Amino acid sequence: MTETQDPAAGTARPSRRALIGWGGAGLALGAAATGGAMALATTGDGRSAPDAVDFHGPHQAGIATAVQDRLHFAAFDVRTDDRAAFVRLLKEWTAAARRMTAGEEVGDGAHGGLPEAPPDDTGEALGLRASRLTLTIGFGPSLFAKFGLADRRPAALVDLPHFPGDNLDAARTGGDLCVQACADDPQVAVHAIRNLARIGFGTVAVRWSQLGFGKTSSTTPDAQTPRNLMGFKDGTRNIAGTETGRLGKFVWVGDGDGPAWMTGGSYLVARRIRMNIETWDRASLQEQEDVFGRDKGEGAPVGKAREHDAPFLKAMKPDAHVRLAHPDSNHGITILRRGYSFTDGTDGLGRLDAGLFFLAYQRDVREGFVPLQRSLSARDALNEYIQHVGSAVFAVPPGVRDADDWWGRTLFAKEA
Amino acid sequence: MTETQDPAAGTARPSRRALIGWGGAGLALGAAATGGAMALATTGDGRSAPDAVDFHGPHQAGIATAVQDRLHFAAFDVRTDDRAAFVRLLKEWTAAARRMTAGEEVGDGAHGGLPEAPPDDTGEALGLRASRLTLTIGFGPSLFAKFGLADRRPAALVDLPHFPGDNLDAARTGGDLCVQACADDPQVAVHAIRNLARIGFGTVAVRWSQLGFGKTSSTTPDAQTPRNLMGFKDGTRNIAGTETGRLGKFVWVGDGDGPAWMTGGSYLVARRIRMNIETWDRASLQEQEDVFGRDKGEGAPVGKAREHDAPFLKAMKPDAHVRLAHPDSNHGITILRRGYSFTDGTDGLGRLDAGLFFLAYQRDVREGFVPLQRSLSARDALNEYIQHVGSAVFAVPPGVRDADDWWGRTLFAKEA
């Protein structure tokens, strides 16, 4: 497809190939094999593609980052009891994540010169842009039962209780760790998770994974909020990535909030929320609008004209979703939502297996998702049309500070 | 997210809302409820969004159309023995497809004024662009066993034989009819299939469906061929949508090719090809390149420098994929490929459920996919790394000529 025929393509398309010269031509390969490793190690110094999100910082990217269009989320189980091997993997993963988020391939390019070895990179993202890829790691409660970490588990990382209506599939629940890959190109997100899984072979194994599309909440809420698969705008009043005040209050773990290793991190709750699409689609418009407490066209709260008008909660039905989820109904509880729609084909009964893969970041799960979901699961009118079928919670450590730092150092390093 | 913060968004974004005025504000709703129906009935007369693909023509769109970025494919089973009811559905589907491909909602906008009725459109594509949506219908062999159609089944629509290595899942195989939805935005493709399924409730039911991304073959082959999930370019020498000569010879059903109702149509073979990703990723670069008969970086055939150089087949291993699939090895057999990559999470063993959803159009299945796959399934080196797990074949009728025409008229209309 030529650039002019593809309205989605930019006119200038800086490619991974252009950056690293991994090509079939002998000259390019030779360059990569000899000088490539050194040049490539400078990742993060400004050579990054123009649509790359910086991997380094006090917080991990992928939380306050403006939401990308696509998601590949994977939960992993640890398959080793060798702490050193696991730490080695975290370091390898960090190096790979640093390169991939910069729009480069995994490895130093030497795969072009070593035909007898498997390629360092699986190759399907060659020629694609960085696509604002972010990779965000989290540690699940079960990880703290391993490697002698029991006393380092944060109190804020609670096991989620059973909520009314939960119908959790064990095959889509839990995990010792997770990686959230977000990018504007699905092939870039899939490539990242696949290469991390490949690198982790023997040490970790994918427990479950989820693809998502069409961001359903925006961390830059000035513009229109995207619609979920029920056709409604939801998450209109989400925390923006630029609101440092609300981020500090509701999202980032602060000094003294718990173990020092989590300072600058956050806690992630992931819920696979299946929508009963066929039932919803046969509900009347009035019922649909009553359930949400918004009108469907504009997304305005009941009795208001525009999407971003402040809602008058008492004008809504007592069990309206917007009313029950609003901070004013929940002692001010606020979470940063980063959910994606999913459609995973059809179930055995011909119904779409579709819904919302809900991702929420918060400073303390006990003061965020748990009380909020206690309220919603008991009373939300939406419950007639949805079902929570997967669940996980993770401690998301602080950011990787520089080229010498690595994912989880504050938890695993001897000196930490 | 604001336009300037989203590199994927165009600066001008003509929205469905702008086109039809389905909004929450009372004034807009009133307009839709009164004058909306008439104004909306003019679909196809030039009001279409600038990134809309024309629904009308001698051939269905979605075959020679430049390949869009995303796919939602659904196979349906018929749940009625009432021919008139099925024909009514085909007409309703045609009207809905005509509107959705023009970037409009299903229905006449009156849903805004009838709160006691379910909305005519599920709403999640409101505000999105037309996104080059195409909808392409096909009729499976099993449909011809219904409605007294047995003597109208084309001989070219053969049941596929069992090929060596086939491991077909009945739940992903067959179907009385299919709709292929392609668009540059996944939410637009998903919205289209969902609304067709909703309209068809009680008359048809989804048998299976498949999402795809990252077009793996291009019908505009001047530019770089996208990579499949093995990291290779495949389909480099595909038929371009502009090659009327090759399209007429290999893709479109001509006069005298079979029943007159198929003239201008084509035949579609769909195969869900799972890749053994983890095994592939541990194969050496040399093995990978030998299997394909190309180098991985550039995509050039063995011994050549550039992707589009003519391959020298004898330089490749006898079982190389490019060599075996090439027309010169197959008495000139040529098919139009339109496949998409898929990643459907993880199987029960922690392996990616990923691969290629292969879609190929041809003038006669007996002279296209069947002999080609007989050869490949017996000898292709790639077979060690892939498995065909789903399969279907469809007769794709000619295009809808104008606003009075409908999908399948040439087969179903009394006068046809």
mmCIF file of C-alpha atoms in Angstrom, chain A residues 1-2 5-8 17 22 24 66-67 69-70 72 111 115-119 121-124 126 132 184 186-187 190 194 198 201 206 208-209 211 213-215 218 220 223-224 227-231 233 277 280-286 288 295-298 343 345-346 350 352, chain B residues 1-2 5-8 17 22-24 66-67 69-70 111 115-119 121-124 126 132 184 186-187 190 194 198 201 206 208-209 211 213-215 218 220 223-224 227-231 233 277 280-286 288 295-298 343 345-346 350 352:
data_model
loop_
_atom_site.group_PDB
_atom_site.id
_atom_site.type_symbol
_atom_site.label_atom_id
_atom_site.label_comp_id
_atom_site.label_asym_id
_atom_site.label_seq_id
_atom_site.Cartn_x
_atom_site.Cartn_y
_atom_site.Cartn_z
ATOM 1 C CA MET A 1 0.000 0.000 0.000
ATOM 2 C CA THR A 2 1.420 3.353 -0.915
ATOM 3 C CA GLN A 5 -3.517 5.457 -0.503
ATOM 4 C CA ASP A 6 -3.439 4.902 3.222
ATOM 5 C CA PRO A 7 -5.171 7.698 5.131
ATOM 6 C CA ALA A 8 -3.904 6.261 8.411
ATOM 7 C CA ARG A 17 14.900 -0.227 9.675
ATOM 8 C CA TRP A 22 18.882 -4.428 10.074
ATOM 9 C CA GLY A 24 18.996 -7.964 3.912
ATOM 10 C CA ALA A 66 -1.715 9.682 27.069
ATOM 11 C CA VAL A 67 -3.624 6.502 26.294
ATOM 12 C CA ASP A 69 -4.947 3.045 20.742
ATOM 13 C CA ARG A 70 -4.120 -0.604 21.350
ATOM 14 C CA HIS A 72 -1.659 -6.313 24.680
ATOM 15 C CA HIS A 111 21.448 -11.866 14.717
ATOM 16 C CA PRO A 115 22.553 -17.484 10.997
ATOM 17 C CA GLU A 116 22.948 -20.583 13.172
ATOM 18 C CA ALA A 117 21.292 -18.852 16.127
ATOM 19 C CA PRO A 118 17.664 -17.841 16.529
ATOM 20 C CA PRO A 119 17.164 -14.159 15.759
ATOM 21 C CA ASP A 121 14.142 -10.277 17.611
ATOM 22 C CA THR A 122 11.171 -12.003 16.036
ATOM 23 C CA GLY A 123 11.115 -9.371 13.316
ATOM 24 C CA GLU A 124 7.447 -8.635 12.727
ATOM 25 C CA LEU A 126 10.675 -4.248 11.512
ATOM 26 C CA ARG A 132 4.279 5.316 21.385
ATOM 27 C CA ASP A 184 -0.844 2.932 18.604
ATOM 28 C CA PRO A 186 -1.352 -3.497 17.528
ATOM 29 C CA GLN A 187 1.507 -5.310 15.832
ATOM 30 C CA VAL A 190 1.901 -7.846 20.243
ATOM 31 C CA ARG A 194 5.826 -11.921 22.414
ATOM 32 C CA ARG A 198 10.351 -15.493 24.321
ATOM 33 C CA PHE A 201 11.102 -18.914 28.247
ATOM 34 C CA VAL A 206 2.255 -16.572 30.055
ATOM 35 C CA TRP A 208 -3.260 -15.378 30.306
ATOM 36 C CA SER A 209 -3.259 -12.431 27.970
ATOM 37 C CA LEU A 211 -5.792 -7.742 23.508
ATOM 38 C CA PHE A 213 -8.520 -1.666 21.195
ATOM 39 C CA GLY A 214 -10.279 1.669 20.992
ATOM 40 C CA LYS A 215 -9.218 3.256 24.238
ATOM 41 C CA SER A 218 -8.689 9.160 28.006
ATOM 42 C CA THR A 220 -6.280 13.804 28.174
ATOM 43 C CA ALA A 223 -11.360 16.079 23.837
ATOM 44 C CA GLN A 224 -14.263 13.714 23.350
ATOM 45 C CA ARG A 227 -17.214 5.169 23.416
ATOM 46 C CA ASN A 228 -17.280 1.758 25.018
ATOM 47 C CA LEU A 229 -18.932 -1.200 23.293
ATOM 48 C CA MET A 230 -22.263 -0.258 24.850
ATOM 49 C CA GLY A 231 -22.077 2.874 22.722
ATOM 50 C CA LYS A 233 -18.939 7.530 26.808
ATOM 51 C CA ILE A 277 -24.021 -7.398 24.179
ATOM 52 C CA TRP A 280 -27.996 -4.703 25.856
ATOM 53 C CA ASP A 281 -28.703 -4.189 22.162
ATOM 54 C CA ARG A 282 -32.345 -5.114 22.736
ATOM 55 C CA ALA A 283 -32.775 -2.748 25.668
ATOM 56 C CA SER A 284 -34.618 0.483 24.913
ATOM 57 C CA LEU A 285 -32.737 3.720 24.515
ATOM 58 C CA GLN A 286 -34.447 5.028 27.654
ATOM 59 C CA GLN A 288 -29.787 2.354 28.357
ATOM 60 C CA ASP A 295 -27.670 10.497 27.145
ATOM 61 C CA LYS A 296 -26.241 8.268 24.467
ATOM 62 C CA GLY A 297 -25.656 10.771 21.683
ATOM 63 C CA GLU A 298 -23.755 13.524 23.396
ATOM 64 C CA THR A 343 -13.824 -8.526 21.153
ATOM 65 C CA GLY A 345 -14.721 -13.653 18.692
ATOM 66 C CA THR A 346 -17.793 -15.588 19.688
ATOM 67 C CA GLY A 350 -23.033 -17.465 19.008
ATOM 68 C CA LEU A 352 -19.983 -11.938 20.956
ATOM 69 C CA MET B 1 -7.008 13.145 23.895
ATOM 70 C CA THR B 2 -6.528 16.233 21.822
ATOM 71 C CA GLN B 5 -1.365 14.829 21.110
ATOM 72 C CA ASP B 6 -2.399 11.904 18.961
ATOM 73 C CA PRO B 7 -0.042 11.301 16.049
ATOM 74 C CA ALA B 8 -2.477 8.765 14.576
ATOM 75 C CA ARG B 17 -21.981 12.918 14.229
ATOM 76 C CA TRP B 22 -27.429 12.200 16.106
ATOM 77 C CA GLY B 23 -26.670 14.033 19.301
ATOM 78 C CA GLY B 24 -27.868 14.446 22.820
ATOM 79 C CA ALA B 66 -6.714 -1.600 -1.107
ATOM 80 C CA VAL B 67 -6.377 -3.670 2.059
ATOM 81 C CA ASP B 69 -5.683 -2.285 8.535
ATOM 82 C CA ARG B 70 -8.229 -4.320 10.508
ATOM 83 C CA HIS B 111 -34.152 6.104 17.496
ATOM 84 C CA PRO B 115 -36.833 6.164 23.776
ATOM 85 C CA GLU B 116 -39.065 3.143 24.391
ATOM 86 C CA ALA B 117 -37.451 1.244 21.483
ATOM 87 C CA PRO B 118 -33.947 -0.155 21.266
ATOM 88 C CA PRO B 119 -31.653 2.155 19.318
ATOM 89 C CA ASP B 121 -27.645 1.550 15.968
ATOM 90 C CA THR B 122 -25.557 0.339 18.864
ATOM 91 C CA GLY B 123 -23.713 3.641 18.901
ATOM 92 C CA GLU B 124 -20.091 2.749 19.555
ATOM 93 C CA LEU B 126 -20.555 7.473 16.637
ATOM 94 C CA ARG B 132 -12.711 2.781 4.562
ATOM 95 C CA ASP B 184 -8.820 1.051 9.211
ATOM 96 C CA PRO B 186 -11.144 -1.916 14.544
ATOM 97 C CA GLN B 187 -14.089 -0.384 16.371
ATOM 98 C CA VAL B 190 -16.534 -4.670 15.046
ATOM 99 C CA ARG B 194 -22.261 -6.583 15.584
ATOM 100 C CA ARG B 198 -28.222 -7.758 15.823
ATOM 101 C CA PHE B 201 -31.284 -12.017 15.368
ATOM 102 C CA VAL B 206 -22.963 -16.131 14.360
ATOM 103 C CA TRP B 208 -17.719 -18.211 14.509
ATOM 104 C CA SER B 209 -15.860 -14.968 14.057
ATOM 105 C CA LEU B 211 -10.552 -10.480 14.366
ATOM 106 C CA PHE B 213 -4.899 -6.826 12.284
ATOM 107 C CA GLY B 214 -1.809 -5.669 10.469
ATOM 108 C CA LYS B 215 -2.657 -6.596 6.921
ATOM 109 C CA SER B 218 -1.158 -5.800 0.121
ATOM 110 C CA THR B 220 -1.096 -2.262 -3.742
ATOM 111 C CA ALA B 223 5.201 -0.344 -1.336
ATOM 112 C CA GLN B 224 6.707 -2.624 1.266
ATOM 113 C CA ARG B 227 5.281 -8.685 7.792
ATOM 114 C CA ASN B 228 3.424 -11.700 9.101
ATOM 115 C CA LEU B 229 3.833 -12.861 12.709
ATOM 116 C CA MET B 230 6.807 -14.988 11.673
ATOM 117 C CA GLY B 231 8.533 -11.708 10.914
ATOM 118 C CA LYS B 233 7.157 -10.580 4.204
ATOM 119 C CA ILE B 277 5.133 -19.211 17.513
ATOM 120 C CA TRP B 280 9.449 -20.768 15.324
ATOM 121 C CA ASP B 281 11.074 -18.234 17.625
ATOM 122 C CA ARG B 282 13.649 -20.822 18.659
ATOM 123 C CA ALA B 283 14.529 -21.790 15.090
ATOM 124 C CA SER B 284 17.768 -20.349 13.741
ATOM 125 C CA LEU B 285 17.732 -17.447 11.344
ATOM 126 C CA GLN B 286 19.166 -19.721 8.657
ATOM 127 C CA GLN B 288 13.753 -19.506 9.057
ATOM 128 C CA ASP B 295 15.980 -13.239 3.753
ATOM 129 C CA LYS B 296 14.273 -11.908 6.841
ATOM 130 C CA GLY B 297 15.515 -8.335 6.872
ATOM 131 C CA GLU B 298 14.793 -7.152 3.363
ATOM 132 C CA THR B 343 -3.518 -12.981 18.220
ATOM 133 C CA GLY B 345 -4.608 -14.456 23.681
ATOM 134 C CA THR B 346 -3.077 -17.627 24.980
ATOM 135 C CA GLY B 350 0.705 -20.618 27.862
ATOM 136 C CA LEU B 352 0.233 -17.554 22.019
#
